Each structure stands twice: as structure tokens, then as C-alpha cells.
Amino acid sequence: MSELVRTGATPVSEAGVDCCPTVLASPLPEDHAVALAGDFAVLADPVRLRLLSLLASATAGEACVCDLVEPVGRSQPTVSHHLRVLSEAGLVVGEKRGRWVWYRTVPERLTRLRQVLA
Amino acid sequence: MSELVRTGATPVSEAGVDCCPTVLASPLPEDHAVALAGDFAVLADPVRLRLLSLLASATAGEACVCDLVEPVGRSQPTVSHHLRVLSEAGLVVGEKRGRWVWYRTVPERLTRLRQVLA
DNA sequence: CCGATGCATCGAGGACTGTCAATGAGTGAG
DNA sequence: CTCACTCATTGACAGTCCTCGATGCATCGG
């Protein structure tokens, strides 16, 4: 039903990826560097990377938490924590249906993160 | 004179970026995820991102450490530490000339990291 | 209603990381 | 040779993050 949209302390839509065309163009200001580092920090975890790839390669392009716990090999609270981090970064979106919450990736954000490294 | 090539515990040429075409293709194995997360962790620091952009936008494409300390706003040992991390990740290369060490970026590695997010 | 299921949150502990002052190693000038 | 300069290394401290067990909050079945 309701879209589980997380909004962290620094809304992703205003931070990091969205301010600078590329890292190598000009001497990156301090605050932009902090925001961008935050974006990359989200990807700097094996569990989160595996969650992203699991969701992306899922049959319907989405999966519920209960289907992610076992493949990732971590406890359910830990998986929930990482999904929250990914959600706050705008890399995934969760949608609650009945007892389950279905997550899917947001490839556009990954694309924009990619362009920063040009 | 001598190329300052660092080799960390996990040689960059065998880790992370070099094993998987893209994160979203298939359910990323555990060890690959760990390696990739390590690569992204190198980018998950504001000082390192600024060092990269400073080097990339430097006049001759390179700069010595003494020219990087003041713009980055950290102590000399801290800057040296971050340059070491970047060097071990293969993102920069240092070359010693006399009393100075000149660093330059290795854009090829950044390009390969970019392709993983495809 | 009542119990079971799916997921989020809380709190704590353990490991890792960024930072600096102090120090060491190598180089060039005088 | 000696001093000044550039950079790397060491050791220590503080902050952050990953992880889990315990708990709480919905939802559905009977």
C-alpha cells in the first residue's frame, strides 16, 4: 500500500550525486565532498551490495525481506538495517503489502552515482 | 625516480572491480562483494575525494604532497595517510623526485569502478 | 479474540577508521 | 658535515559502523 519512503538527515535528492557533474572536473568543495562520500559509503558494505544485486536479479524485480535474510547470511534485524540505509540513500524502495514488505531497486540513482566517476 | 607502488593486503588487480562486469547482473558472491565494498570504501571519504579532484584538475595532472595539505585542510600526516589508501587502491600513483613526491590519478581505475554500477 | 508471522526499532558490544602530535627516514643546500 | 625541508610511519584517542538478541508493532489465520 503505502510507499515506504525514508528521509534521512540529509535528503538524498539534495546531496552528493546531484550537485556535481563529475569528481574529476573541478576541485570539489568541502561540503559537496562530504555529501558524495556519504553516497559512496552506502555502497561500501558487502551486505548492501549483495542486497542490491539480489533485488536487481530477482524474478519480478523485487523481493520481500524474508527472501533476503537467508541468501545474505545475516540476522533479520541486520538485513532490515541495511535495507533502511539503502532506502534512505534512494537506492531501493519498499512497499508494504499485507504482512510483507517488497523492496525493489531504483536504478536511476545508481546511474547518477556512476556519472560522478566520469 | 622510483614508482611508489603500494601493495596492500588485497592486491587491487585481483580484487573488486576486476571480477564482476556489473553489480546488478547476478547475485554477487560473498567474497566479490567484500572486495567491491573495499573499493567503494576508498571513495567514501571527503578528503580522499577532494584529493582525487585536486590531482585530476591540477595543471600538469600531478601535484606534490606539500601542495595538497593546505587546500584539503588536514595535517600533513593525515594527507599522507589518505594518499597511501588511494595508492593501495590503485587510484593514484606517486613518483619521488628529489625531496618531493608527485602524485597523479589513474583514471582507468575510476573508469572500471564506474562500469560496475552499470 | 488469540496466537503466529513478517518486519522495524532499540540497546549494547566489538571492530574499524579518521585524526593529530611526535618521530623517523631520505634529500638537497650551504 | 650539518641543517633545513619533504614526506612517511608510529601510537593513541575519539567517533562511527556492523552486528546481534530482545522487544514492539502491524497483519492475517483460525
PDB file of C-alpha atoms (C1' of nucleotides) in Angstrom:
ATOM      1  CA  MET A   1       0.000   0.000   0.000  1.00  0.00           C
ATOM      2  CA  SER A   2       1.970   2.928   1.302  1.00  0.00           C
ATOM      3  CA  GLU A   3       5.328   3.700  -0.210  1.00  0.00           C
ATOM      4  CA  LEU A   4       7.965   3.395   2.458  1.00  0.00           C
ATOM      5  CA  VAL A   5       9.976   6.458   1.611  1.00  0.00           C
ATOM      6  CA  ARG A   6      12.699   7.179   4.117  1.00  0.00           C
ATOM      7  CA  THR A   7      14.081  10.621   4.577  1.00  0.00           C
ATOM      8  CA  GLY A   8      17.337  10.781   6.462  1.00  0.00           C
ATOM      9  CA  ALA A   9      19.056  13.791   7.969  1.00  0.00           C
ATOM     10  CA  THR A  10      20.321  14.782   4.546  1.00  0.00           C
ATOM     11  CA  PRO A  11      17.710  14.218   1.876  1.00  0.00           C
ATOM     12  CA  VAL A  12      19.412  12.362  -0.896  1.00  0.00           C
ATOM     13  CA  SER A  13      17.765  14.433  -3.575  1.00  0.00           C
ATOM     14  CA  GLU A  14      19.727  17.462  -2.437  1.00  0.00           C
ATOM     15  CA  ALA A  15      23.025  15.818  -1.645  1.00  0.00           C
ATOM     16  CA  GLY A  16      26.034  14.227  -3.231  1.00  0.00           C
ATOM     17  CA  VAL A  17      25.371  12.909  -6.630  1.00  0.00           C
ATOM     18  CA  ASP A  18      23.010  15.689  -7.569  1.00  0.00           C
ATOM     19  CA  CYS A  19      25.326  18.645  -7.262  1.00  0.00           C
ATOM     20  CA  CYS A  20      28.425  17.884  -9.297  1.00  0.00           C
ATOM     21  CA  PRO A  21      28.702  16.524 -12.821  1.00  0.00           C
ATOM     22  CA  THR A  22      31.929  14.674 -12.105  1.00  0.00           C
ATOM     23  CA  VAL A  23      34.573  14.361  -9.411  1.00  0.00           C
ATOM     24  CA  LEU A  24      37.497  14.996 -11.710  1.00  0.00           C
ATOM     25  CA  ALA A  25      36.255  18.213 -13.284  1.00  0.00           C
ATOM     26  CA  SER A  26      36.981  20.826 -10.629  1.00  0.00           C
ATOM     27  CA  PRO A  27      38.429  20.926  -7.082  1.00  0.00           C
ATOM     28  CA  LEU A  28      35.318  19.597  -5.312  1.00  0.00           C
ATOM     29  CA  PRO A  29      34.181  21.884  -2.451  1.00  0.00           C
ATOM     30  CA  GLU A  30      34.260  20.566   1.096  1.00  0.00           C
ATOM     31  CA  ASP A  31      30.504  20.215   1.610  1.00  0.00           C
ATOM     32  CA  HIS A  32      29.977  18.525  -1.745  1.00  0.00           C
ATOM     33  CA  ALA A  33      32.773  16.112  -0.936  1.00  0.00           C
ATOM     34  CA  VAL A  34      31.098  15.203   2.337  1.00  0.00           C
ATOM     35  CA  ALA A  35      27.788  14.526   0.615  1.00  0.00           C
ATOM     36  CA  LEU A  36      29.376  12.458  -2.118  1.00  0.00           C
ATOM     37  CA  ALA A  37      31.412  10.456   0.387  1.00  0.00           C
ATOM     38  CA  GLY A  38      28.156   9.660   2.136  1.00  0.00           C
ATOM     39  CA  ASP A  39      26.716   8.299  -1.077  1.00  0.00           C
ATOM     40  CA  PHE A  40      29.707   6.055  -1.673  1.00  0.00           C
ATOM     41  CA  ALA A  41      29.698   4.924   1.959  1.00  0.00           C
ATOM     42  CA  VAL A  42      26.315   3.346   1.312  1.00  0.00           C
ATOM     43  CA  LEU A  43      27.938   1.141  -1.326  1.00  0.00           C
ATOM     44  CA  ALA A  44      30.924   0.379   0.883  1.00  0.00           C
ATOM     45  CA  ASP A  45      29.349  -2.643   2.545  1.00  0.00           C
ATOM     46  CA  PRO A  46      29.265  -6.227   1.248  1.00  0.00           C
ATOM     47  CA  VAL A  47      25.784  -6.938   2.591  1.00  0.00           C
ATOM     48  CA  ARG A  48      24.290  -3.855   0.935  1.00  0.00           C
ATOM     49  CA  LEU A  49      25.960  -4.666  -2.381  1.00  0.00           C
ATOM     50  CA  ARG A  50      24.568  -8.196  -2.219  1.00  0.00           C
ATOM     51  CA  LEU A  51      21.113  -6.902  -1.352  1.00  0.00           C
ATOM     52  CA  LEU A  52      21.250  -4.617  -4.386  1.00  0.00           C
ATOM     53  CA  SER A  53      22.287  -7.431  -6.706  1.00  0.00           C
ATOM     54  CA  LEU A  54      19.732  -9.806  -5.215  1.00  0.00           C
ATOM     55  CA  LEU A  55      16.934  -7.301  -5.760  1.00  0.00           C
ATOM     56  CA  ALA A  56      18.116  -6.415  -9.247  1.00  0.00           C
ATOM     57  CA  SER A  57      18.299 -10.029 -10.336  1.00  0.00           C
ATOM     58  CA  ALA A  58      15.079 -11.104  -8.641  1.00  0.00           C
ATOM     59  CA  THR A  59      12.372 -12.597 -10.806  1.00  0.00           C
ATOM     60  CA  ALA A  60       9.821  -9.802 -10.565  1.00  0.00           C
ATOM     61  CA  GLY A  61      12.484  -7.180  -9.914  1.00  0.00           C
ATOM     62  CA  GLU A  62      11.501  -7.203  -6.281  1.00  0.00           C
ATOM     63  CA  ALA A  63      11.675  -9.350  -3.167  1.00  0.00           C
ATOM     64  CA  CYS A  64      10.407  -9.351   0.413  1.00  0.00           C
ATOM     65  CA  VAL A  65      12.715  -9.216   3.403  1.00  0.00           C
ATOM     66  CA  CYS A  66      12.093 -12.830   4.337  1.00  0.00           C
ATOM     67  CA  ASP A  67      13.542 -13.915   0.999  1.00  0.00           C
ATOM     68  CA  LEU A  68      16.688 -11.845   1.517  1.00  0.00           C
ATOM     69  CA  VAL A  69      17.714 -12.902   5.019  1.00  0.00           C
ATOM     70  CA  GLU A  70      18.881 -16.401   4.191  1.00  0.00           C
ATOM     71  CA  PRO A  71      20.889 -15.624   0.994  1.00  0.00           C
ATOM     72  CA  VAL A  72      22.675 -12.744   2.696  1.00  0.00           C
ATOM     73  CA  GLY A  73      23.531 -14.805   5.764  1.00  0.00           C
ATOM     74  CA  ARG A  74      22.775 -12.175   8.392  1.00  0.00           C
ATOM     75  CA  SER A  75      20.106 -11.813  11.054  1.00  0.00           C
ATOM     76  CA  GLN A  76      16.758 -10.315  10.144  1.00  0.00           C
ATOM     77  CA  PRO A  77      17.369  -7.079  12.111  1.00  0.00           C
ATOM     78  CA  THR A  78      20.685  -6.639  10.338  1.00  0.00           C
ATOM     79  CA  VAL A  79      19.106  -7.080   6.916  1.00  0.00           C
ATOM     80  CA  SER A  80      16.371  -4.661   7.899  1.00  0.00           C
ATOM     81  CA  HIS A  81      19.003  -2.152   8.980  1.00  0.00           C
ATOM     82  CA  HIS A  82      20.833  -2.321   5.662  1.00  0.00           C
ATOM     83  CA  LEU A  83      17.620  -2.033   3.685  1.00  0.00           C
ATOM     84  CA  ARG A  84      16.896   1.092   5.664  1.00  0.00           C
ATOM     85  CA  VAL A  85      20.277   2.570   4.767  1.00  0.00           C
ATOM     86  CA  LEU A  86      19.756   1.732   1.094  1.00  0.00           C
ATOM     87  CA  SER A  87      16.271   3.209   1.279  1.00  0.00           C
ATOM     88  CA  GLU A  88      17.445   6.457   2.848  1.00  0.00           C
ATOM     89  CA  ALA A  89      20.029   6.729   0.088  1.00  0.00           C
ATOM     90  CA  GLY A  90      17.292   6.317  -2.508  1.00  0.00           C
ATOM     91  CA  LEU A  91      18.843   3.176  -3.952  1.00  0.00           C
ATOM     92  CA  VAL A  92      15.862   0.973  -3.102  1.00  0.00           C
ATOM     93  CA  VAL A  93      12.180   1.464  -2.369  1.00  0.00           C
ATOM     94  CA  GLY A  94       9.982  -0.626  -0.100  1.00  0.00           C
ATOM     95  CA  GLU A  95       6.279  -1.176  -0.461  1.00  0.00           C
ATOM     96  CA  LYS A  96       4.138  -2.839   2.180  1.00  0.00           C
ATOM     97  CA  ARG A  97       1.603  -5.428   1.009  1.00  0.00           C
ATOM     98  CA  GLY A  98      -0.187  -7.258   3.762  1.00  0.00           C
ATOM     99  CA  ARG A  99       2.349  -8.740   6.127  1.00  0.00           C
ATOM    100  CA  TRP A 100       5.222  -8.428   3.698  1.00  0.00           C
ATOM    101  CA  VAL A 101       7.356  -5.520   2.545  1.00  0.00           C
ATOM    102  CA  TRP A 102       8.553  -5.752  -1.028  1.00  0.00           C
ATOM    103  CA  TYR A 103      11.765  -3.982  -1.983  1.00  0.00           C
ATOM    104  CA  ARG A 104      12.970  -3.061  -5.448  1.00  0.00           C
ATOM    105  CA  THR A 105      15.977  -1.174  -6.739  1.00  0.00           C
ATOM    106  CA  VAL A 106      15.995   2.378  -8.108  1.00  0.00           C
ATOM    107  CA  PRO A 107      18.496   2.037 -10.978  1.00  0.00           C
ATOM    108  CA  GLU A 108      18.337   5.749 -11.794  1.00  0.00           C
ATOM    109  CA  ARG A 109      20.208   6.612  -8.618  1.00  0.00           C
ATOM    110  CA  LEU A 110      22.908   4.083  -9.373  1.00  0.00           C
ATOM    111  CA  THR A 111      23.222   5.587 -12.819  1.00  0.00           C
ATOM    112  CA  ARG A 112      23.713   9.054 -11.436  1.00  0.00           C
ATOM    113  CA  LEU A 113      26.300   7.827  -8.958  1.00  0.00           C
ATOM    114  CA  ARG A 114      28.069   6.249 -11.912  1.00  0.00           C
ATOM    115  CA  GLN A 115      28.204   9.529 -13.816  1.00  0.00           C
ATOM    116  CA  VAL A 116      30.097  11.192 -10.976  1.00  0.00           C
ATOM    117  CA  LEU A 117      33.055   8.928 -11.691  1.00  0.00           C
ATOM    118  CA  ALA A 118      33.333  10.056 -15.299  1.00  0.00           C
TER     119      ALA A 118
ATOM    120  CA  MET B   1      62.648   8.236  -9.961  1.00  0.00           C
ATOM    121  CA  SER B   2      61.139   5.100  -8.485  1.00  0.00           C
ATOM    122  CA  GLU B   3      57.449   4.471  -8.859  1.00  0.00           C
ATOM    123  CA  LEU B   4      55.873   4.297  -5.441  1.00  0.00           C
ATOM    124  CA  VAL B   5      53.626   1.334  -5.980  1.00  0.00           C
ATOM    125  CA  ARG B   6      51.838   0.226  -2.842  1.00  0.00           C
ATOM    126  CA  THR B   7      50.572  -3.281  -2.444  1.00  0.00           C
ATOM    127  CA  GLY B   8      48.076  -3.760   0.340  1.00  0.00           C
ATOM    128  CA  ALA B   9      46.789  -6.987   1.815  1.00  0.00           C
ATOM    129  CA  THR B  10      44.493  -7.462  -1.143  1.00  0.00           C
ATOM    130  CA  PRO B  11      46.194  -6.510  -4.394  1.00  0.00           C
ATOM    131  CA  VAL B  12      43.798  -4.292  -6.238  1.00  0.00           C
ATOM    132  CA  SER B  13      44.442  -6.009  -9.544  1.00  0.00           C
ATOM    133  CA  GLU B  14      42.809  -9.171  -8.227  1.00  0.00           C
ATOM    134  CA  ALA B  15      40.000  -7.667  -6.212  1.00  0.00           C
ATOM    135  CA  GLY B  16      36.691  -5.950  -6.526  1.00  0.00           C
ATOM    136  CA  VAL B  17      36.299  -4.108  -9.721  1.00  0.00           C
ATOM    137  CA  ASP B  18      38.167  -6.657 -11.801  1.00  0.00           C
ATOM    138  CA  CYS B  19      35.988  -9.671 -11.216  1.00  0.00           C
ATOM    139  CA  CYS B  20      32.415  -8.683 -11.987  1.00  0.00           C
ATOM    140  CA  PRO B  21      31.061  -6.843 -15.006  1.00  0.00           C
ATOM    141  CA  THR B  22      28.279  -5.218 -13.031  1.00  0.00           C
ATOM    142  CA  VAL B  23      26.630  -5.397  -9.635  1.00  0.00           C
ATOM    143  CA  LEU B  24      23.117  -5.756 -10.937  1.00  0.00           C
ATOM    144  CA  ALA B  25      23.706  -8.667 -13.285  1.00  0.00           C
ATOM    145  CA  SER B  26      23.842 -11.660 -10.959  1.00  0.00           C
ATOM    146  CA  PRO B  27      23.606 -12.303  -7.185  1.00  0.00           C
ATOM    147  CA  LEU B  28      27.151 -11.156  -6.317  1.00  0.00           C
ATOM    148  CA  PRO B  29      29.083 -13.815  -4.356  1.00  0.00           C
ATOM    149  CA  GLU B  30      30.174 -13.053  -0.817  1.00  0.00           C
ATOM    150  CA  ASP B  31      33.907 -12.666  -1.476  1.00  0.00           C
ATOM    151  CA  HIS B  32      33.370 -10.491  -4.530  1.00  0.00           C
ATOM    152  CA  ALA B  33      31.020  -8.297  -2.544  1.00  0.00           C
ATOM    153  CA  VAL B  34      33.661  -7.848   0.138  1.00  0.00           C
ATOM    154  CA  ALA B  35      36.258  -6.833  -2.424  1.00  0.00           C
ATOM    155  CA  LEU B  36      33.925  -4.415  -4.165  1.00  0.00           C
ATOM    156  CA  ALA B  37      32.842  -2.879  -0.876  1.00  0.00           C
ATOM    157  CA  GLY B  38      36.504  -2.258  -0.141  1.00  0.00           C
ATOM    158  CA  ASP B  39      36.876  -0.400  -3.412  1.00  0.00           C
ATOM    159  CA  PHE B  40      33.898   1.823  -2.686  1.00  0.00           C
ATOM    160  CA  ALA B  41      35.084   2.393   0.883  1.00  0.00           C
ATOM    161  CA  VAL B  42      38.137   4.129  -0.554  1.00  0.00           C
ATOM    162  CA  LEU B  43      35.818   6.666  -2.190  1.00  0.00           C
ATOM    163  CA  ALA B  44      33.702   7.026   0.944  1.00  0.00           C
ATOM    164  CA  ASP B  45      35.821   9.798   2.452  1.00  0.00           C
ATOM    165  CA  PRO B  46      35.580  13.546   1.730  1.00  0.00           C
ATOM    166  CA  VAL B  47      39.327  14.119   1.981  1.00  0.00           C
ATOM    167  CA  ARG B  48      40.125  11.354  -0.484  1.00  0.00           C
ATOM    168  CA  LEU B  49      37.519  12.616  -2.945  1.00  0.00           C
ATOM    169  CA  ARG B  50      38.980  16.103  -2.725  1.00  0.00           C
ATOM    170  CA  LEU B  51      42.495  14.761  -3.205  1.00  0.00           C
ATOM    171  CA  LEU B  52      41.335  12.951  -6.325  1.00  0.00           C
ATOM    172  CA  SER B  53      39.682  16.042  -7.750  1.00  0.00           C
ATOM    173  CA  LEU B  54      42.647  18.224  -6.839  1.00  0.00           C
ATOM    174  CA  LEU B  55      45.058  15.892  -8.610  1.00  0.00           C
ATOM    175  CA  ALA B  56      42.783  15.491 -11.622  1.00  0.00           C
ATOM    176  CA  SER B  57      42.366  19.230 -12.056  1.00  0.00           C
ATOM    177  CA  ALA B  58      45.996  20.113 -11.348  1.00  0.00           C
ATOM    178  CA  THR B  59      47.894  21.978 -14.041  1.00  0.00           C
ATOM    179  CA  ALA B  60      50.303  19.213 -15.029  1.00  0.00           C
ATOM    180  CA  GLY B  61      47.911  16.489 -13.954  1.00  0.00           C
ATOM    181  CA  GLU B  62      50.028  15.988 -10.872  1.00  0.00           C
ATOM    182  CA  ALA B  63      50.918  17.648  -7.574  1.00  0.00           C
ATOM    183  CA  CYS B  64      53.273  17.120  -4.649  1.00  0.00           C
ATOM    184  CA  VAL B  65      52.031  16.484  -1.126  1.00  0.00           C
ATOM    185  CA  CYS B  66      53.015  19.929   0.110  1.00  0.00           C
ATOM    186  CA  ASP B  67      50.631  21.474  -2.404  1.00  0.00           C
ATOM    187  CA  LEU B  68      47.748  19.302  -1.214  1.00  0.00           C
ATOM    188  CA  VAL B  69      47.938  19.797   2.551  1.00  0.00           C
ATOM    189  CA  GLU B  70      46.670  23.365   2.661  1.00  0.00           C
ATOM    190  CA  PRO B  71      43.739  23.020   0.200  1.00  0.00           C
ATOM    191  CA  VAL B  72      42.490  19.895   1.958  1.00  0.00           C
ATOM    192  CA  GLY B  73      42.738  21.467   5.390  1.00  0.00           C
ATOM    193  CA  ARG B  74      44.216  18.497   7.235  1.00  0.00           C
ATOM    194  CA  SER B  75      47.567  17.798   8.796  1.00  0.00           C
ATOM    195  CA  GLN B  76      50.410  16.519   6.663  1.00  0.00           C
ATOM    196  CA  PRO B  77      50.371  13.009   8.211  1.00  0.00           C
ATOM    197  CA  THR B  78      46.644  12.760   7.566  1.00  0.00           C
ATOM    198  CA  VAL B  79      47.059  13.730   3.923  1.00  0.00           C
ATOM    199  CA  SER B  80      49.896  11.248   3.610  1.00  0.00           C
ATOM    200  CA  HIS B  81      47.661   8.578   5.101  1.00  0.00           C
ATOM    201  CA  HIS B  82      44.871   9.197   2.603  1.00  0.00           C
ATOM    202  CA  LEU B  83      47.274   9.258  -0.319  1.00  0.00           C
ATOM    203  CA  ARG B  84      48.515   5.890   0.834  1.00  0.00           C
ATOM    204  CA  VAL B  85      44.975   4.499   0.863  1.00  0.00           C
ATOM    205  CA  LEU B  86      44.301   5.886  -2.614  1.00  0.00           C
ATOM    206  CA  SER B  87      47.627   4.482  -3.791  1.00  0.00           C
ATOM    207  CA  GLU B  88      46.938   0.998  -2.427  1.00  0.00           C
ATOM    208  CA  ALA B  89      43.594   1.090  -4.216  1.00  0.00           C
ATOM    209  CA  GLY B  90      45.363   1.935  -7.465  1.00  0.00           C
ATOM    210  CA  LEU B  91      43.521   5.227  -7.844  1.00  0.00           C
ATOM    211  CA  VAL B  92      46.676   7.352  -7.683  1.00  0.00           C
ATOM    212  CA  VAL B  93      50.380   6.810  -8.275  1.00  0.00           C
ATOM    213  CA  GLY B  94      53.247   8.576  -6.547  1.00  0.00           C
ATOM    214  CA  GLU B  95      56.647   9.284  -8.021  1.00  0.00           C
ATOM    215  CA  LYS B  96      59.544  10.561  -5.968  1.00  0.00           C
ATOM    216  CA  ARG B  97      61.651  13.334  -7.465  1.00  0.00           C
ATOM    217  CA  GLY B  98      64.268  14.723  -5.155  1.00  0.00           C
ATOM    218  CA  ARG B  99      62.650  15.781  -1.920  1.00  0.00           C
ATOM    219  CA  TRP B 100      59.161  15.807  -3.359  1.00  0.00           C
ATOM    220  CA  VAL B 101      56.700  13.067  -4.179  1.00  0.00           C
ATOM    221  CA  TRP B 102      54.440  13.834  -7.121  1.00  0.00           C
ATOM    222  CA  TYR B 103      51.065  12.151  -7.248  1.00  0.00           C
ATOM    223  CA  ARG B 104      48.800  11.742 -10.230  1.00  0.00           C
ATOM    224  CA  THR B 105      45.469   9.996 -10.757  1.00  0.00           C
ATOM    225  CA  VAL B 106      44.912   6.700 -12.546  1.00  0.00           C
ATOM    226  CA  PRO B 107      41.652   7.421 -14.395  1.00  0.00           C
ATOM    227  CA  GLU B 108      41.462   3.874 -15.755  1.00  0.00           C
ATOM    228  CA  ARG B 109      40.667   2.511 -12.309  1.00  0.00           C
ATOM    229  CA  LEU B 110      37.938   5.061 -11.770  1.00  0.00           C
ATOM    230  CA  THR B 111      36.505   4.085 -15.140  1.00  0.00           C
ATOM    231  CA  ARG B 112      36.379   0.433 -14.181  1.00  0.00           C
ATOM    232  CA  LEU B 113      34.742   1.219 -10.860  1.00  0.00           C
ATOM    233  CA  ARG B 114      32.174   3.170 -12.835  1.00  0.00           C
ATOM    234  CA  GLN B 115      31.357   0.225 -15.049  1.00  0.00           C
ATOM    235  CA  VAL B 116      30.431  -1.893 -12.045  1.00  0.00           C
ATOM    236  CA  LEU B 117      27.451   0.397 -11.435  1.00  0.00           C
ATOM    237  CA  ALA B 118      26.041  -0.199 -14.901  1.00  0.00           C
TER     238      ALA B 118
ATOM    239  C1'  DC C   1     -10.236 -12.759  20.204  1.00  0.00           C
ATOM    240  C1'  DC C   2      -5.770 -15.209  20.259  1.00  0.00           C
ATOM    241  C1'  DG C   3      -1.609 -16.874  18.523  1.00  0.00           C
ATOM    242  C1'  DA C   4       1.619 -16.788  14.669  1.00  0.00           C
ATOM    243  C1'  DT C   5       4.082 -14.387  11.132  1.00  0.00           C
ATOM    244  C1'  DG C   6       6.794 -10.506   8.946  1.00  0.00           C
ATOM    245  C1'  DC C   7       9.288  -6.553   9.718  1.00  0.00           C
ATOM    246  C1'  DA C   8      11.090  -2.427  12.285  1.00  0.00           C
ATOM    247  C1'  DT C   9      13.247  -0.474  16.359  1.00  0.00           C
ATOM    248  C1'  DC C  10      16.126  -0.394  20.481  1.00  0.00           C
ATOM    249  C1'  DG C  11      20.286  -1.057  23.133  1.00  0.00           C
ATOM    250  C1'  DA C  12      24.860  -2.923  23.659  1.00  0.00           C
ATOM    251  C1'  DG C  13      29.315  -4.616  22.434  1.00  0.00           C
ATOM    252  C1'  DG C  14      33.098  -5.169  19.317  1.00  0.00           C
ATOM    253  C1'  DA C  15      35.769  -3.717  15.365  1.00  0.00           C
ATOM    254  C1'  DC C  16      37.231  -0.385  12.289  1.00  0.00           C
ATOM    255  C1'  DT C  17      38.603   4.446  10.776  1.00  0.00           C
ATOM    256  C1'  DG C  18      39.955   9.336  10.657  1.00  0.00           C
ATOM    257  C1'  DT C  19      42.685  12.452  13.053  1.00  0.00           C
ATOM    258  C1'  DC C  20      46.684  14.506  15.201  1.00  0.00           C
ATOM    259  C1'  DA C  21      51.392  15.123  17.689  1.00  0.00           C
ATOM    260  C1'  DA C  22      55.687  13.097  17.796  1.00  0.00           C
ATOM    261  C1'  DT C  23      59.153  10.844  15.491  1.00  0.00           C
ATOM    262  C1'  DG C  24      61.921   8.732  11.747  1.00  0.00           C
ATOM    263  C1'  DA C  25      63.952   8.447   7.021  1.00  0.00           C
ATOM    264  C1'  DG C  26      65.700  10.419   2.862  1.00  0.00           C
ATOM    265  C1'  DT C  27      67.252  14.556   0.127  1.00  0.00           C
ATOM    266  C1'  DG C  28      69.439  18.897  -1.097  1.00  0.00           C
ATOM    267  C1'  DA C  29      71.645  23.452   0.177  1.00  0.00           C
ATOM    268  C1'  DG C  30      75.418  25.822   2.307  1.00  0.00           C
TER     269       DG C  30
ATOM    270  C1'  DC D   1      79.115  17.603   7.749  1.00  0.00           C
ATOM    271  C1'  DT D   2      75.243  19.911   9.263  1.00  0.00           C
ATOM    272  C1'  DC D   3      70.918  21.962   8.975  1.00  0.00           C
ATOM    273  C1'  DA D   4      66.510  22.615   6.724  1.00  0.00           C
ATOM    274  C1'  DC D   5      62.950  20.570   4.159  1.00  0.00           C
ATOM    275  C1'  DT D   6      59.625  16.946   2.385  1.00  0.00           C
ATOM    276  C1'  DC D   7      57.209  13.015   3.297  1.00  0.00           C
ATOM    277  C1'  DA D   8      56.191   8.503   5.701  1.00  0.00           C
ATOM    278  C1'  DT D   9      55.438   5.991   9.933  1.00  0.00           C
ATOM    279  C1'  DT D  10      54.020   5.227  14.703  1.00  0.00           C
ATOM    280  C1'  DG D  11      50.982   5.403  18.634  1.00  0.00           C
ATOM    281  C1'  DA D  12      46.894   6.981  20.798  1.00  0.00           C
ATOM    282  C1'  DC D  13      42.311   8.767  21.099  1.00  0.00           C
ATOM    283  C1'  DA D  14      37.554   9.623  19.681  1.00  0.00           C
ATOM    284  C1'  DG D  15      33.933   8.748  16.759  1.00  0.00           C
ATOM    285  C1'  DT D  16      31.366   5.727  13.717  1.00  0.00           C
ATOM    286  C1'  DC D  17      29.546   1.471  11.967  1.00  0.00           C
ATOM    287  C1'  DC D  18      28.220  -3.502  11.773  1.00  0.00           C
ATOM    288  C1'  DT D  19      26.162  -6.977  14.285  1.00  0.00           C
ATOM    289  C1'  DC D  20      23.028  -9.399  17.216  1.00  0.00           C
ATOM    290  C1'  DG D  21      19.369 -10.521  20.877  1.00  0.00           C
ATOM    291  C1'  DA D  22      15.353  -8.684  22.752  1.00  0.00           C
ATOM    292  C1'  DT D  23      11.336  -6.252  22.067  1.00  0.00           C
ATOM    293  C1'  DG D  24       7.481  -3.767  19.823  1.00  0.00           C
ATOM    294  C1'  DC D  25       4.131  -3.021  16.094  1.00  0.00           C
ATOM    295  C1'  DA D  26       1.179  -4.473  12.440  1.00  0.00           C
ATOM    296  C1'  DT D  27      -1.253  -8.139   9.855  1.00  0.00           C
ATOM    297  C1'  DC D  28      -3.501 -12.484   8.902  1.00  0.00           C
ATOM    298  C1'  DG D  29      -5.431 -17.237  10.054  1.00  0.00           C
ATOM    299  C1'  DG D  30      -8.356 -19.934  12.937  1.00  0.00           C
TER     300       DG D  30
END
